Amino acid sequence: MAHCSNQSMPPHMTVFILLGFPALQETPLPLFFTFLALYTFIIVGNAVILVAVAGDPRLHKPMYFFLCNLSALDILFTTTTVPKMLAMFLFQHNTISFAGCFLQMYSFHSLGVMESFILVVMAYDRYEAICHPLHYPVRMTPQANARLAASAWAVALIIPAPVMVETSQLEYTARATVEHCFCDHLAVVRAACQDAGTEQQTFIGFCIAMTVSLVPLFLVLFSYGKILASVLRIASQEGWAKAFSTCTSHLLVVGTYYSSIAVAYVSYQMEMAIDLHVLSNVIFAILTPMLNPLIYTLRNKDVKEAIKTVFQRVFSHLKTP
């Protein structure tokens, strides 16, 4: 926390300085090219999934509709932070306005909440498909799917808003230093002038983060508990394999997402170097969006076939004079 005495400024006069990776300040180009490669892979990989699902009628099913939501979300999630990081590494543009910082913070946290909600909806879809196969077409109609996705988006956009507003009311100096590559809530609170409000904001932010992480995780585990109980009643091993094959990709994504959250949580609870704190949050921001396309293209036969068809069409179009 900053000790400001009488140096606090009105919000519109505050500029945040992003510290980035202090130990790597002398090697910005390797950081730039590393994050540029990761960002390009995320954008291209998730865009390919969107095009493949949209262009293949065989994938016009609830599971792939929610996968499209996840891919679009991953593109937006990384775009809220990585372009600014690239500018910081390449041009040393490490300042961000008060409004820009809070817009980035709100976008980052609302989209992070959205990711956990979409994973819950995808788990519910698998529960209905495996546990109630006869009712599945009736319950998971396009209208029902759209309502589920819209509800997840709406709630995720609302949840972080009150905390962002409260944090914006804290006092900051004219040039407040944020020990991060982007405007994460806890890092911005730590950049505020030290008073009772900062401790309260840290506690509230932590409680909300735990709630929006653990409640969706419980719902996902509950869904898969029901799925496991249903699958165990299937007599044939072939039936087991078929049932679990539709869940493997989603389970891997859930595991990746919550592993990255656990890494970020542990880093904040331990006395570690700033660079490691920053790295843990960057892993959360990049790891899941990067691995999602790989998981779904390597583990899902239908998606692989659809992507192959997309590339065949592209190459045949390029060859046509």
mmCIF file with all atom_site columns, N, CA, C and O in Angstrom, residues 190 261-273 276-281:
data_model
loop_
_atom_site.group_PDB
_atom_site.id
_atom_site.type_symbol
_atom_site.label_atom_id
_atom_site.label_alt_id
_atom_site.label_comp_id
_atom_site.label_asym_id
_atom_site.label_entity_id
_atom_site.label_seq_id
_atom_site.pdbx_PDB_ins_code
_atom_site.Cartn_x
_atom_site.Cartn_y
_atom_site.Cartn_z
_atom_site.occupancy
_atom_site.B_iso_or_equiv
_atom_site.pdbx_formal_charge
_atom_site.auth_seq_id
_atom_site.auth_comp_id
_atom_site.auth_asym_id
_atom_site.auth_atom_id
_atom_site.pdbx_PDB_model_num
ATOM 1  N N  . ARG A 1 190 ? -3.585 -2.392  -4.005  1.00 0.00 ? 190 ARG A N  1
ATOM 2  C CA . ARG A 1 190 ? -2.299 -2.195  -3.327  1.00 0.00 ? 190 ARG A CA 1
ATOM 3  C C  . ARG A 1 190 ? -1.626 -0.893  -3.746  1.00 0.00 ? 190 ARG A C  1
ATOM 4  O O  . ARG A 1 190 ? -0.760 -0.378  -3.014  1.00 0.00 ? 190 ARG A O  1
ATOM 5  N N  . ILE A 1 261 ? -5.920 -21.022 -11.557 1.00 0.00 ? 261 ILE A N  1
ATOM 6  C CA . ILE A 1 261 ? -6.447 -20.229 -10.435 1.00 0.00 ? 261 ILE A CA 1
ATOM 7  C C  . ILE A 1 261 ? -5.705 -20.578 -9.152  1.00 0.00 ? 261 ILE A C  1
ATOM 8  O O  . ILE A 1 261 ? -5.349 -19.700 -8.354  1.00 0.00 ? 261 ILE A O  1
ATOM 9  N N  . ALA A 1 262 ? -5.452 -21.872 -8.944  1.00 0.00 ? 262 ALA A N  1
ATOM 10 C CA . ALA A 1 262 ? -4.750 -22.311 -7.735  1.00 0.00 ? 262 ALA A CA 1
ATOM 11 C C  . ALA A 1 262 ? -3.335 -21.732 -7.680  1.00 0.00 ? 262 ALA A C  1
ATOM 12 O O  . ALA A 1 262 ? -2.875 -21.301 -6.613  1.00 0.00 ? 262 ALA A O  1
ATOM 13 N N  . VAL A 1 263 ? -2.647 -21.704 -8.829  1.00 0.00 ? 263 VAL A N  1
ATOM 14 C CA . VAL A 1 263 ? -1.299 -21.128 -8.880  1.00 0.00 ? 263 VAL A CA 1
ATOM 15 C C  . VAL A 1 263 ? -1.340 -19.647 -8.497  1.00 0.00 ? 263 VAL A C  1
ATOM 16 O O  . VAL A 1 263 ? -0.519 -19.162 -7.706  1.00 0.00 ? 263 VAL A O  1
ATOM 17 N N  . ALA A 1 264 ? -2.319 -18.905 -9.054  1.00 0.00 ? 264 ALA A N  1
ATOM 18 C CA . ALA A 1 264 ? -2.447 -17.479 -8.738  1.00 0.00 ? 264 ALA A CA 1
ATOM 19 C C  . ALA A 1 264 ? -2.760 -17.270 -7.259  1.00 0.00 ? 264 ALA A C  1
ATOM 20 O O  . ALA A 1 264 ? -2.200 -16.369 -6.609  1.00 0.00 ? 264 ALA A O  1
ATOM 21 N N  . TYR A 1 265 ? -3.638 -18.097 -6.708  1.00 0.00 ? 265 TYR A N  1
ATOM 22 C CA . TYR A 1 265 ? -4.025 -17.967 -5.303  1.00 0.00 ? 265 TYR A CA 1
ATOM 23 C C  . TYR A 1 265 ? -2.832 -18.225 -4.383  1.00 0.00 ? 265 TYR A C  1
ATOM 24 O O  . TYR A 1 265 ? -2.569 -17.455 -3.448  1.00 0.00 ? 265 TYR A O  1
ATOM 25 N N  . VAL A 1 266 ? -2.083 -19.296 -4.648  1.00 0.00 ? 266 VAL A N  1
ATOM 26 C CA . VAL A 1 266 ? -0.932 -19.642 -3.799  1.00 0.00 ? 266 VAL A CA 1
ATOM 27 C C  . VAL A 1 266 ? 0.118  -18.539 -3.844  1.00 0.00 ? 266 VAL A C  1
ATOM 28 O O  . VAL A 1 266 ? 0.714  -18.181 -2.826  1.00 0.00 ? 266 VAL A O  1
ATOM 29 N N  . SER A 1 267 ? 0.329  -17.961 -5.031  1.00 0.00 ? 267 SER A N  1
ATOM 30 C CA . SER A 1 267 ? 1.351  -16.914 -5.156  1.00 0.00 ? 267 SER A CA 1
ATOM 31 C C  . SER A 1 267 ? 0.991  -15.685 -4.322  1.00 0.00 ? 267 SER A C  1
ATOM 32 O O  . SER A 1 267 ? 1.868  -15.001 -3.784  1.00 0.00 ? 267 SER A O  1
ATOM 33 N N  . TYR A 1 268 ? -0.308 -15.383 -4.220  1.00 0.00 ? 268 TYR A N  1
ATOM 34 C CA . TYR A 1 268 ? -0.726 -14.218 -3.430  1.00 0.00 ? 268 TYR A CA 1
ATOM 35 C C  . TYR A 1 268 ? -0.629 -14.484 -1.929  1.00 0.00 ? 268 TYR A C  1
ATOM 36 O O  . TYR A 1 268 ? -0.479 -13.555 -1.144  1.00 0.00 ? 268 TYR A O  1
ATOM 37 N N  . GLN A 1 269 ? -0.721 -15.747 -1.537  1.00 0.00 ? 269 GLN A N  1
ATOM 38 C CA . GLN A 1 269 ? -0.682 -16.080 -0.123  1.00 0.00 ? 269 GLN A CA 1
ATOM 39 C C  . GLN A 1 269 ? 0.739  -16.256 0.406   1.00 0.00 ? 269 GLN A C  1
ATOM 40 O O  . GLN A 1 269 ? 0.949  -16.292 1.616   1.00 0.00 ? 269 GLN A O  1
ATOM 41 N N  . MET A 1 270 ? 1.714  -16.346 -0.494  1.00 0.00 ? 270 MET A N  1
ATOM 42 C CA . MET A 1 270 ? 3.096  -16.574 -0.092  1.00 0.00 ? 270 MET A CA 1
ATOM 43 C C  . MET A 1 270 ? 3.929  -15.320 -0.330  1.00 0.00 ? 270 MET A C  1
ATOM 44 O O  . MET A 1 270 ? 3.615  -14.507 -1.184  1.00 0.00 ? 270 MET A O  1
ATOM 45 N N  . GLU A 1 271 ? 4.998  -15.194 0.472   1.00 0.00 ? 271 GLU A N  1
ATOM 46 C CA . GLU A 1 271 ? 5.930  -14.084 0.268   1.00 0.00 ? 271 GLU A CA 1
ATOM 47 C C  . GLU A 1 271 ? 6.861  -14.467 -0.888  1.00 0.00 ? 271 GLU A C  1
ATOM 48 O O  . GLU A 1 271 ? 7.794  -15.234 -0.732  1.00 0.00 ? 271 GLU A O  1
ATOM 49 N N  . MET A 1 272 ? 6.580  -13.916 -2.056  1.00 0.00 ? 272 MET A N  1
ATOM 50 C CA . MET A 1 272 ? 7.349  -14.231 -3.251  1.00 0.00 ? 272 MET A CA 1
ATOM 51 C C  . MET A 1 272 ? 7.775  -12.935 -3.937  1.00 0.00 ? 272 MET A C  1
ATOM 52 O O  . MET A 1 272 ? 7.234  -11.863 -3.674  1.00 0.00 ? 272 MET A O  1
ATOM 53 N N  . ALA A 1 273 ? 8.744  -13.062 -4.849  1.00 0.00 ? 273 ALA A N  1
ATOM 54 C CA . ALA A 1 273 ? 9.181  -11.908 -5.618  1.00 0.00 ? 273 ALA A CA 1
ATOM 55 C C  . ALA A 1 273 ? 8.035  -11.393 -6.484  1.00 0.00 ? 273 ALA A C  1
ATOM 56 O O  . ALA A 1 273 ? 7.150  -12.152 -6.883  1.00 0.00 ? 273 ALA A O  1
ATOM 57 N N  . LEU A 1 276 ? 7.236  -13.254 -9.688  1.00 0.00 ? 276 LEU A N  1
ATOM 58 C CA . LEU A 1 276 ? 6.496  -14.513 -9.572  1.00 0.00 ? 276 LEU A CA 1
ATOM 59 C C  . LEU A 1 276 ? 5.012  -14.258 -9.356  1.00 0.00 ? 276 LEU A C  1
ATOM 60 O O  . LEU A 1 276 ? 4.170  -15.001 -9.861  1.00 0.00 ? 276 LEU A O  1
ATOM 61 N N  . HIS A 1 277 ? 4.683  -13.214 -8.601  1.00 0.00 ? 277 HIS A N  1
ATOM 62 C CA . HIS A 1 277 ? 3.273  -12.836 -8.442  1.00 0.00 ? 277 HIS A CA 1
ATOM 63 C C  . HIS A 1 277 ? 2.659  -12.494 -9.801  1.00 0.00 ? 277 HIS A C  1
ATOM 64 O O  . HIS A 1 277 ? 1.564  -12.940 -10.148 1.00 0.00 ? 277 HIS A O  1
ATOM 65 N N  . VAL A 1 278 ? 3.393  -11.677 -10.564 1.00 0.00 ? 278 VAL A N  1
ATOM 66 C CA . VAL A 1 278 ? 2.909  -11.265 -11.874 1.00 0.00 ? 278 VAL A CA 1
ATOM 67 C C  . VAL A 1 278 ? 2.774  -12.465 -12.793 1.00 0.00 ? 278 VAL A C  1
ATOM 68 O O  . VAL A 1 278 ? 1.766  -12.630 -13.497 1.00 0.00 ? 278 VAL A O  1
ATOM 69 N N  . LEU A 1 279 ? 3.797  -13.326 -12.793 1.00 0.00 ? 279 LEU A N  1
ATOM 70 C CA . LEU A 1 279 ? 3.788  -14.505 -13.664 1.00 0.00 ? 279 LEU A CA 1
ATOM 71 C C  . LEU A 1 279 ? 2.601  -15.407 -13.370 1.00 0.00 ? 279 LEU A C  1
ATOM 72 O O  . LEU A 1 279 ? 1.976  -15.945 -14.296 1.00 0.00 ? 279 LEU A O  1
ATOM 73 N N  . SER A 1 280 ? 2.253  -15.567 -12.094 1.00 0.00 ? 280 SER A N  1
ATOM 74 C CA . SER A 1 280 ? 1.135  -16.448 -11.733 1.00 0.00 ? 280 SER A CA 1
ATOM 75 C C  . SER A 1 280 ? -0.175 -15.938 -12.323 1.00 0.00 ? 280 SER A C  1
ATOM 76 O O  . SER A 1 280 ? -0.994 -16.722 -12.806 1.00 0.00 ? 280 SER A O  1
ATOM 77 N N  . ASN A 1 281 ? -0.377 -14.612 -12.321 1.00 0.00 ? 281 ASN A N  1
ATOM 78 C CA . ASN A 1 281 ? -1.591 -14.049 -12.900 1.00 0.00 ? 281 ASN A CA 1
ATOM 79 C C  . ASN A 1 281 ? -1.567 -14.106 -14.414 1.00 0.00 ? 281 ASN A C  1
ATOM 80 O O  . ASN A 1 281 ? -2.604 -14.285 -15.051 1.00 0.00 ? 281 ASN A O  1
#
